[in-house]
mmCIF file of C-alpha atoms and ligand atoms in Angstrom:
data_model
loop_
_atom_site.group_PDB
_atom_site.id
_atom_site.type_symbol
_atom_site.label_atom_id
_atom_site.label_comp_id
_atom_site.label_asym_id
_atom_site.label_seq_id
_atom_site.Cartn_x
_atom_site.Cartn_y
_atom_site.Cartn_z
ATOM 1 C CA MET A 24 -13.987 24.291 -9.323
ATOM 2 C CA THR A 25 -15.146 23.597 -12.864
ATOM 3 C CA VAL A 26 -12.865 20.958 -14.326
ATOM 4 C CA GLY A 27 -12.370 20.182 -17.996
ATOM 5 C CA PHE A 28 -11.092 16.578 -17.965
ATOM 6 C CA ILE A 29 -9.400 15.379 -21.149
ATOM 7 C CA GLN A 30 -9.396 11.567 -20.898
ATOM 8 C CA THR A 31 -7.449 9.326 -23.313
ATOM 9 C CA GLY A 32 -10.455 7.232 -24.253
ATOM 10 C CA SER A 33 -11.968 3.984 -22.961
ATOM 11 C CA GLU A 34 -9.313 1.460 -23.983
ATOM 12 C CA SER A 35 -9.120 -0.708 -20.866
ATOM 13 C CA GLY A 36 -10.493 -1.726 -17.474
ATOM 14 C CA TRP A 37 -7.877 0.532 -15.919
ATOM 15 C CA ARG A 38 -9.150 3.465 -17.956
ATOM 16 C CA ALA A 39 -12.750 2.805 -16.933
ATOM 17 C CA ALA A 40 -11.691 2.816 -13.266
ATOM 18 C CA ASN A 41 -9.756 6.054 -13.785
ATOM 19 C CA THR A 42 -12.765 7.736 -15.413
ATOM 20 C CA SER A 43 -15.073 6.540 -12.614
ATOM 21 C CA SER A 44 -12.665 7.907 -10.019
ATOM 22 C CA PHE A 45 -12.994 11.395 -11.563
ATOM 23 C CA LYS A 46 -16.767 11.264 -12.075
ATOM 24 C CA GLU A 47 -17.584 9.806 -8.645
ATOM 25 C CA THR A 48 -15.214 12.072 -6.723
ATOM 26 C CA ALA A 49 -16.566 15.128 -8.558
ATOM 27 C CA THR A 50 -20.082 14.175 -7.463
ATOM 28 C CA THR A 51 -19.108 13.618 -3.809
ATOM 29 C CA ASP A 52 -16.979 16.788 -3.685
ATOM 30 C CA GLY A 53 -19.525 18.980 -5.520
ATOM 31 C CA ILE A 54 -17.124 19.683 -8.401
ATOM 32 C CA THR A 55 -18.523 20.559 -11.857
ATOM 33 C CA LEU A 56 -16.873 18.117 -14.277
ATOM 34 C CA LYS A 57 -16.810 18.492 -18.071
ATOM 35 C CA PHE A 58 -15.615 15.173 -19.502
ATOM 36 C CA TYR A 59 -13.946 14.713 -22.900
ATOM 37 C CA ASP A 60 -13.250 11.255 -24.405
ATOM 38 C CA SER A 61 -10.334 11.734 -26.811
ATOM 39 C CA GLN A 62 -10.863 8.392 -28.582
ATOM 40 C CA ASN A 63 -7.084 7.871 -28.083
ATOM 41 C CA LYS A 64 -6.254 10.591 -30.616
ATOM 42 C CA ILE A 65 -3.806 13.380 -29.719
ATOM 43 C CA GLU A 66 -5.436 15.788 -32.186
ATOM 44 C CA ASN A 67 -8.714 15.414 -30.278
ATOM 45 C CA GLN A 68 -6.894 16.296 -27.058
ATOM 46 C CA ILE A 69 -5.600 19.532 -28.628
ATOM 47 C CA THR A 70 -9.148 20.372 -29.760
ATOM 48 C CA ALA A 71 -10.476 19.728 -26.246
ATOM 49 C CA PHE A 72 -7.732 21.866 -24.694
ATOM 50 C CA ASN A 73 -8.626 24.823 -26.913
ATOM 51 C CA GLN A 74 -12.307 24.276 -26.133
ATOM 52 C CA TYR A 75 -11.683 24.437 -22.385
ATOM 53 C CA ILE A 76 -9.295 27.406 -22.737
ATOM 54 C CA GLN A 77 -12.122 29.311 -24.485
ATOM 55 C CA ASP A 78 -14.690 28.226 -21.877
ATOM 56 C CA PRO A 79 -14.960 30.996 -19.188
ATOM 57 C CA ALA A 80 -16.566 28.574 -16.711
ATOM 58 C CA VAL A 81 -13.588 26.186 -16.757
ATOM 59 C CA ASN A 82 -10.839 27.118 -14.283
ATOM 60 C CA VAL A 83 -9.047 23.745 -14.157
ATOM 61 C CA ILE A 84 -7.931 21.476 -17.036
ATOM 62 C CA VAL A 85 -6.861 17.890 -16.287
ATOM 63 C CA LEU A 86 -5.014 15.908 -18.971
ATOM 64 C CA ALA A 87 -4.508 12.142 -19.282
ATOM 65 C CA ALA A 88 -2.162 12.201 -22.239
ATOM 66 C CA VAL A 89 -2.460 9.858 -25.222
ATOM 67 C CA GLY A 90 1.101 10.754 -26.295
ATOM 68 C CA THR A 91 4.161 12.439 -24.795
ATOM 69 C CA THR A 92 4.693 15.414 -27.117
ATOM 70 C CA GLY A 93 2.684 18.076 -28.978
ATOM 71 C CA TYR A 94 1.113 19.754 -25.938
ATOM 72 C CA ASP A 95 3.441 22.743 -25.483
ATOM 73 C CA ASP A 96 1.360 25.283 -27.404
ATOM 74 C CA VAL A 97 -1.935 24.493 -25.686
ATOM 75 C CA LEU A 98 -0.199 24.393 -22.285
ATOM 76 C CA LYS A 99 1.206 27.866 -22.944
ATOM 77 C CA SER A 100 -2.232 29.127 -24.079
ATOM 78 C CA ALA A 101 -3.889 27.643 -21.005
ATOM 79 C CA LYS A 102 -1.331 29.325 -18.768
ATOM 80 C CA ALA A 103 -1.827 32.659 -20.534
ATOM 81 C CA ALA A 104 -5.583 32.236 -20.038
ATOM 82 C CA GLY A 105 -5.065 31.683 -16.301
ATOM 83 C CA LYS A 106 -6.262 28.066 -16.350
ATOM 84 C CA VAL A 107 -4.809 25.652 -13.792
ATOM 85 C CA VAL A 108 -3.494 22.518 -15.569
ATOM 86 C CA VAL A 109 -2.845 19.216 -13.807
ATOM 87 C CA ILE A 110 -1.361 16.222 -15.669
ATOM 88 C CA GLU A 111 -2.651 12.867 -14.436
ATOM 89 C CA ASP A 112 -1.718 9.249 -15.142
ATOM 90 C CA ARG A 113 0.922 9.618 -17.875
ATOM 91 C CA ARG A 114 4.019 11.834 -18.023
ATOM 92 C CA ILE A 115 4.498 14.168 -21.000
ATOM 93 C CA GLU A 116 7.581 15.772 -22.537
ATOM 94 C CA ALA A 117 6.868 19.381 -21.503
ATOM 95 C CA ASP A 118 8.572 21.805 -19.144
ATOM 96 C CA SER A 119 6.993 21.435 -15.678
ATOM 97 C CA SER A 120 6.563 25.234 -15.526
ATOM 98 C CA LEU A 121 3.750 24.769 -18.064
ATOM 99 C CA TYR A 122 1.511 22.860 -15.619
ATOM 100 C CA TYR A 123 0.860 22.895 -11.854
ATOM 101 C CA THR A 124 1.852 19.266 -11.131
ATOM 102 C CA TYR A 125 1.833 15.693 -12.496
ATOM 103 C CA ILE A 126 0.250 12.831 -10.534
ATOM 104 C CA GLY A 127 0.864 9.401 -11.984
ATOM 105 C CA SER A 128 2.784 6.153 -11.948
ATOM 106 C CA ASP A 129 6.501 5.458 -12.252
ATOM 107 C CA PHE A 130 6.208 3.248 -15.333
ATOM 108 C CA ILE A 131 9.948 2.606 -15.523
ATOM 109 C CA LYS A 132 9.838 1.242 -11.973
ATOM 110 C CA GLU A 133 6.875 -0.898 -13.030
ATOM 111 C CA GLY A 134 9.038 -2.240 -15.868
ATOM 112 C CA HIS A 135 11.750 -3.123 -13.354
ATOM 113 C CA GLU A 136 9.185 -4.913 -11.170
ATOM 114 C CA GLY A 137 7.909 -6.767 -14.243
ATOM 115 C CA GLU A 138 11.430 -7.968 -15.040
ATOM 116 C CA ALA A 139 11.961 -9.206 -11.467
ATOM 117 C CA ALA A 140 8.632 -11.055 -11.552
ATOM 118 C CA MET A 141 9.412 -12.665 -14.915
ATOM 119 C CA CYS A 142 12.856 -13.666 -13.631
ATOM 120 C CA ASP A 143 11.315 -15.465 -10.628
ATOM 121 C CA LEU A 144 8.670 -17.186 -12.776
ATOM 122 C CA LEU A 145 11.235 -18.505 -15.260
ATOM 123 C CA LYS A 146 13.578 -19.586 -12.466
ATOM 124 C CA ALA A 147 10.706 -21.500 -10.833
ATOM 125 C CA ALA A 148 10.018 -23.069 -14.259
ATOM 126 C CA GLY A 149 13.609 -24.367 -14.265
ATOM 127 C CA LYS A 150 14.867 -22.098 -17.042
ATOM 128 C CA THR A 151 18.484 -20.883 -17.252
ATOM 129 C CA THR A 152 17.996 -19.054 -20.562
ATOM 130 C CA ALA A 153 14.689 -17.655 -21.857
ATOM 131 C CA ASN A 154 13.152 -15.837 -24.804
ATOM 132 C CA ILE A 155 10.625 -13.116 -24.007
ATOM 133 C CA ILE A 156 7.955 -11.613 -26.231
ATOM 134 C CA GLU A 157 6.547 -8.141 -25.508
ATOM 135 C CA VAL A 158 2.998 -7.236 -26.556
ATOM 136 C CA GLY A 159 3.115 -3.493 -26.158
ATOM 137 C CA GLY A 160 0.572 -0.789 -25.542
ATOM 138 C CA ASP A 161 0.147 2.184 -27.887
ATOM 139 C CA GLN A 162 3.630 3.286 -29.006
ATOM 140 C CA ALA A 163 2.881 6.968 -28.289
ATOM 141 C CA ALA A 164 1.958 6.373 -24.647
ATOM 142 C CA SER A 165 4.513 7.018 -21.890
ATOM 143 C CA ALA A 166 3.094 3.998 -20.028
ATOM 144 C CA ALA A 167 4.177 1.712 -22.891
ATOM 145 C CA ILE A 168 7.439 3.533 -23.676
ATOM 146 C CA ASP A 169 8.576 3.467 -20.025
ATOM 147 C CA ARG A 170 7.445 -0.074 -19.132
ATOM 148 C CA HIS A 171 9.384 -1.275 -22.179
ATOM 149 C CA LYS A 172 12.428 0.768 -21.167
ATOM 150 C CA GLY A 173 12.268 -0.328 -17.516
ATOM 151 C CA PHE A 174 11.896 -4.016 -18.377
ATOM 152 C CA GLY A 175 14.720 -3.901 -20.914
ATOM 153 C CA GLU A 176 17.215 -2.064 -18.733
ATOM 154 C CA ALA A 177 16.634 -4.507 -15.851
ATOM 155 C CA LEU A 178 17.115 -7.760 -17.811
ATOM 156 C CA ALA A 179 20.712 -8.103 -16.640
ATOM 157 C CA ASN A 180 19.526 -8.081 -13.005
ATOM 158 C CA CYS A 181 18.261 -11.652 -13.370
ATOM 159 C CA SER A 182 21.295 -13.743 -12.347
ATOM 160 C CA ALA A 183 19.417 -17.087 -12.469
ATOM 161 C CA VAL A 184 18.050 -16.780 -16.026
ATOM 162 C CA LYS A 185 19.627 -15.181 -19.091
ATOM 163 C CA MET A 186 16.559 -13.420 -20.540
ATOM 164 C CA THR A 187 16.393 -12.087 -24.117
ATOM 165 C CA VAL A 188 13.541 -10.004 -25.553
ATOM 166 C CA LEU A 189 13.014 -11.870 -28.814
ATOM 167 C CA ASP A 190 10.504 -9.423 -30.264
ATOM 168 C CA TYR A 191 8.265 -6.484 -29.380
ATOM 169 C CA GLN A 192 5.237 -5.006 -31.156
ATOM 170 C CA ASN A 193 2.771 -2.309 -30.097
ATOM 171 C CA ALA A 194 -0.979 -2.754 -30.251
ATOM 172 C CA PRO A 195 -2.366 0.591 -31.542
ATOM 173 C CA GLY A 196 -4.729 2.169 -29.008
ATOM 174 C CA TRP A 197 -3.963 -0.712 -26.598
ATOM 175 C CA ASP A 198 -6.423 -2.798 -28.662
ATOM 176 C CA PRO A 199 -6.515 -6.383 -27.274
ATOM 177 C CA VAL A 200 -7.898 -7.756 -30.567
ATOM 178 C CA GLN A 201 -4.760 -6.536 -32.324
ATOM 179 C CA GLY A 202 -2.762 -7.723 -29.307
ATOM 180 C CA LYS A 203 -4.057 -11.252 -29.855
ATOM 181 C CA SER A 204 -3.181 -11.170 -33.557
ATOM 182 C CA ILE A 205 0.314 -9.954 -32.690
ATOM 183 C CA MET A 206 0.761 -12.879 -30.266
ATOM 184 C CA GLU A 207 -0.645 -15.396 -32.782
ATOM 185 C CA ALA A 208 1.890 -14.184 -35.367
ATOM 186 C CA PHE A 209 4.766 -14.416 -32.866
ATOM 187 C CA LEU A 210 3.719 -17.970 -31.885
ATOM 188 C CA LYS A 211 4.003 -18.971 -35.548
ATOM 189 C CA LYS A 212 7.201 -16.998 -36.224
ATOM 190 C CA TYR A 213 8.972 -18.264 -33.088
ATOM 191 C CA ALA A 214 7.289 -21.679 -32.756
ATOM 192 C CA GLY A 215 8.602 -23.516 -29.682
ATOM 193 C CA LYS A 216 11.021 -20.719 -28.775
ATOM 194 C CA ILE A 217 8.850 -18.482 -26.538
ATOM 195 C CA ASP A 218 9.309 -18.883 -22.764
ATOM 196 C CA GLY A 219 7.792 -15.657 -21.454
ATOM 197 C CA VAL A 220 5.380 -12.889 -22.463
ATOM 198 C CA MET A 221 5.084 -9.366 -21.102
ATOM 199 C CA GLY A 222 1.709 -7.789 -21.860
ATOM 200 C CA HIS A 223 1.787 -4.030 -21.248
ATOM 201 C CA ASN A 224 -1.601 -4.131 -19.532
ATOM 202 C CA ASP A 225 -4.052 -6.801 -18.347
ATOM 203 C CA GLU A 226 -6.081 -6.852 -21.563
ATOM 204 C CA LEU A 227 -2.954 -7.420 -23.679
ATOM 205 C CA ALA A 228 -1.617 -10.085 -21.285
ATOM 206 C CA ILE A 229 -4.997 -11.875 -21.367
ATOM 207 C CA ALA A 230 -5.082 -11.627 -25.179
ATOM 208 C CA ALA A 231 -1.634 -13.251 -25.258
ATOM 209 C CA ILE A 232 -2.818 -16.001 -22.872
ATOM 210 C CA GLN A 233 -5.787 -16.743 -25.149
ATOM 211 C CA ALA A 234 -3.478 -16.988 -28.173
ATOM 212 C CA ILE A 235 -1.050 -19.239 -26.276
ATOM 213 C CA ASP A 236 -3.833 -21.586 -25.151
ATOM 214 C CA ALA A 237 -5.328 -21.662 -28.662
ATOM 215 C CA SER A 238 -1.907 -22.713 -30.011
ATOM 216 C CA GLY A 239 -1.971 -25.852 -27.815
ATOM 217 C CA LEU A 240 0.524 -24.532 -25.278
ATOM 218 C CA LYS A 241 -0.462 -23.764 -21.663
ATOM 219 C CA ALA A 242 -0.045 -20.255 -20.277
ATOM 220 C CA GLY A 243 1.475 -20.339 -16.802
ATOM 221 C CA LYS A 244 3.087 -23.720 -17.562
ATOM 222 C CA ASP A 245 4.764 -23.777 -20.997
ATOM 223 C CA VAL A 246 4.910 -19.960 -21.227
ATOM 224 C CA GLN A 247 5.139 -17.532 -18.291
ATOM 225 C CA VAL A 248 2.978 -14.402 -18.665
ATOM 226 C CA ILE A 249 3.030 -11.108 -16.754
ATOM 227 C CA GLY A 250 0.705 -8.089 -16.993
ATOM 228 C CA PHE A 251 0.297 -4.561 -15.667
ATOM 229 C CA ASP A 252 -2.631 -2.747 -13.968
ATOM 230 C CA ALA A 253 -3.941 -5.502 -11.638
ATOM 231 C CA THR A 254 -7.571 -5.004 -12.558
ATOM 232 C CA ALA A 255 -10.305 -7.508 -11.616
ATOM 233 C CA ASP A 256 -9.800 -9.273 -14.957
ATOM 234 C CA GLY A 257 -6.099 -9.562 -14.245
ATOM 235 C CA PHE A 258 -6.896 -11.108 -10.868
ATOM 236 C CA LYS A 259 -9.109 -13.733 -12.518
ATOM 237 C CA TYR A 260 -6.104 -14.965 -14.525
ATOM 238 C CA LEU A 261 -3.784 -14.769 -11.506
ATOM 239 C CA ILE A 262 -6.273 -16.957 -9.652
ATOM 240 C CA ASN A 263 -6.469 -19.567 -12.463
ATOM 241 C CA GLY A 264 -2.671 -19.498 -12.654
ATOM 242 C CA GLU A 265 -2.357 -18.491 -16.309
ATOM 243 C CA LEU A 266 -1.078 -15.036 -15.371
ATOM 244 C CA GLY A 267 2.023 -15.407 -13.219
ATOM 245 C CA ALA A 268 2.310 -11.820 -11.992
ATOM 246 C CA ASP A 269 0.406 -8.533 -12.262
ATOM 247 C CA ILE A 270 2.173 -5.239 -11.571
ATOM 248 C CA GLU A 271 -0.352 -2.859 -10.060
ATOM 249 C CA CYS A 272 -1.000 0.586 -11.515
ATOM 250 C CA ASN A 273 -3.325 2.771 -9.470
ATOM 251 C CA PRO A 274 -6.222 4.368 -11.439
ATOM 252 C CA LEU A 275 -7.924 5.986 -8.427
ATOM 253 C CA LEU A 276 -6.120 9.317 -8.793
ATOM 254 C CA ALA A 277 -9.007 11.826 -8.743
ATOM 255 C CA PRO A 278 -8.882 12.814 -5.035
ATOM 256 C CA GLN A 279 -5.182 13.720 -5.288
ATOM 257 C CA VAL A 280 -5.679 15.543 -8.597
ATOM 258 C CA TYR A 281 -8.627 17.610 -7.375
ATOM 259 C CA LYS A 282 -6.756 18.442 -4.141
ATOM 260 C CA ALA A 283 -3.784 19.677 -6.172
ATOM 261 C CA ALA A 284 -6.075 21.741 -8.428
ATOM 262 C CA LEU A 285 -7.744 23.337 -5.407
ATOM 263 C CA ASP A 286 -4.334 24.169 -3.950
ATOM 264 C CA ALA A 287 -3.398 25.835 -7.225
ATOM 265 C CA LEU A 288 -6.606 27.888 -7.282
ATOM 266 C CA ASN A 289 -5.859 28.950 -3.696
ATOM 267 C CA GLY A 290 -2.410 30.126 -4.732
ATOM 268 C CA VAL A 291 -0.446 27.370 -3.018
ATOM 269 C CA THR A 292 3.104 27.229 -4.462
ATOM 270 C CA GLY A 293 6.177 24.991 -3.911
ATOM 271 C CA GLN A 294 4.242 21.913 -5.086
ATOM 272 C CA GLN A 295 6.154 18.867 -6.308
ATOM 273 C CA ALA A 296 6.503 18.599 -10.098
ATOM 274 C CA TRP A 297 5.608 14.883 -9.848
ATOM 275 C CA THR A 298 3.781 12.804 -7.218
ATOM 276 C CA PRO A 299 4.374 9.095 -8.026
ATOM 277 C CA SER A 300 1.406 6.785 -7.322
ATOM 278 C CA GLN A 301 1.520 4.196 -4.526
ATOM 279 C CA GLU A 302 1.341 0.697 -6.067
ATOM 280 C CA GLY A 303 2.023 -2.999 -5.395
ATOM 281 C CA GLN A 304 2.399 -6.329 -7.188
ATOM 282 C CA PHE A 305 0.396 -9.564 -7.157
ATOM 283 C CA PHE A 306 1.484 -13.113 -7.949
ATOM 284 C CA ALA A 307 -0.285 -16.363 -8.854
ATOM 285 C CA ALA A 308 2.006 -17.929 -6.248
ATOM 286 C CA GLN A 309 0.002 -16.120 -3.537
ATOM 287 C CA GLY A 310 -2.653 -18.759 -4.175
ATOM 288 C CA ALA A 311 -6.296 -18.561 -5.246
ATOM 289 C CA THR A 312 -7.728 -18.178 -1.731
ATOM 290 C CA ALA A 313 -5.518 -15.255 -0.767
ATOM 291 C CA LEU A 314 -6.007 -13.584 -4.164
ATOM 292 C CA GLN A 315 -9.789 -14.022 -3.946
ATOM 293 C CA ALA A 316 -9.757 -12.323 -0.554
ATOM 294 C CA ILE A 317 -7.689 -9.409 -1.903
ATOM 295 C CA LEU A 318 -9.889 -9.097 -4.997
ATOM 296 C CA ALA A 319 -12.976 -8.801 -2.790
ATOM 297 C CA THR A 320 -11.520 -5.625 -1.237
ATOM 298 C CA ARG A 321 -10.631 -3.867 -4.499
ATOM 299 C CA LYS A 322 -12.618 -1.144 -6.329
ATOM 300 C CA TYR A 323 -11.411 -2.085 -9.840
HETATM 301 O O1 GYE B 421 -1.815 0.514 -18.011
HETATM 302 C C1 GYE B 421 -3.602 0.803 -19.549
HETATM 303 C C2 GYE B 421 -4.278 2.063 -20.022
HETATM 304 O O2 GYE B 421 -1.832 4.913 -18.570
HETATM 305 C C3 GYE B 421 -1.492 3.472 -16.746
HETATM 306 O O3 GYE B 421 -3.293 3.063 -19.928
HETATM 307 C C4 GYE B 421 -2.303 3.787 -17.950
HETATM 308 C C5 GYE B 421 -2.367 2.680 -18.942
HETATM 309 C C6 GYE B 421 -2.844 1.349 -18.388
HETATM 310 O O4 GYE B 421 -4.757 1.946 -21.256
HETATM 311 O O5 GYE B 421 -4.491 -0.203 -19.226
#
């Protein structure tokens, strides 16, 4: 197998773990890996696709998609060129006949889990009504689109607290620096009215926590904060209690992706269109000792 891997970029701890999973597994499995960092630009992903389609050595193309649309033409060209294509991490809006399979998270379900966690945190904080702020990931990314959708559609499930999403803004490229500025602006605009914050990944949740603390409020006390990914950095803030919950998203997808690609090369058919990742959730309420012990066992 010679794999052309089109990665989104290097925007987060999760992404670094995902990239390592592909590089390390390729080394252990003796797979030739050609790696492309798309700098979080869809146009770069199209360029990379055409590059790998032209490359006679490449027989497998793996895509971690920056956006959800715009891939149909290159998928059709790859198919016509006899390349196996596997979509990893993020879903795209393309007919599943244009790729072998998709392996990645159920981001809508993650949004639901985020809502349930926020509901419990606000209930424990004695709230009966609450205003939520959402610091979103890149607006083109299915991870951000679906977490937002999942969280929003589950709000009514919280019987103890009437939750309202007061405002929502995306940080381009998942940039935590812009995420912090977004939170600083919301803290001014909605002074004294913010009860909860949903950061679409750990870096954005941590950026929000830093803005909250800098404003004189206390994250985890005056404002409840949740994140997504459950990276080591996320655990640090769960352990200090400023992050109330972290919805896990599994970046270690390479073994499954390479297995699927090998199946495709060996002519295996009847594969699932989508294999959702196995994931959990972590809570500050588990306590520092228990969380430390869990963190010590994790690869990212
Ligand atoms: O949550 C974020 C990364 O697609 C699941 O992308 C991934 C997301 C992850 O930038 O940290």
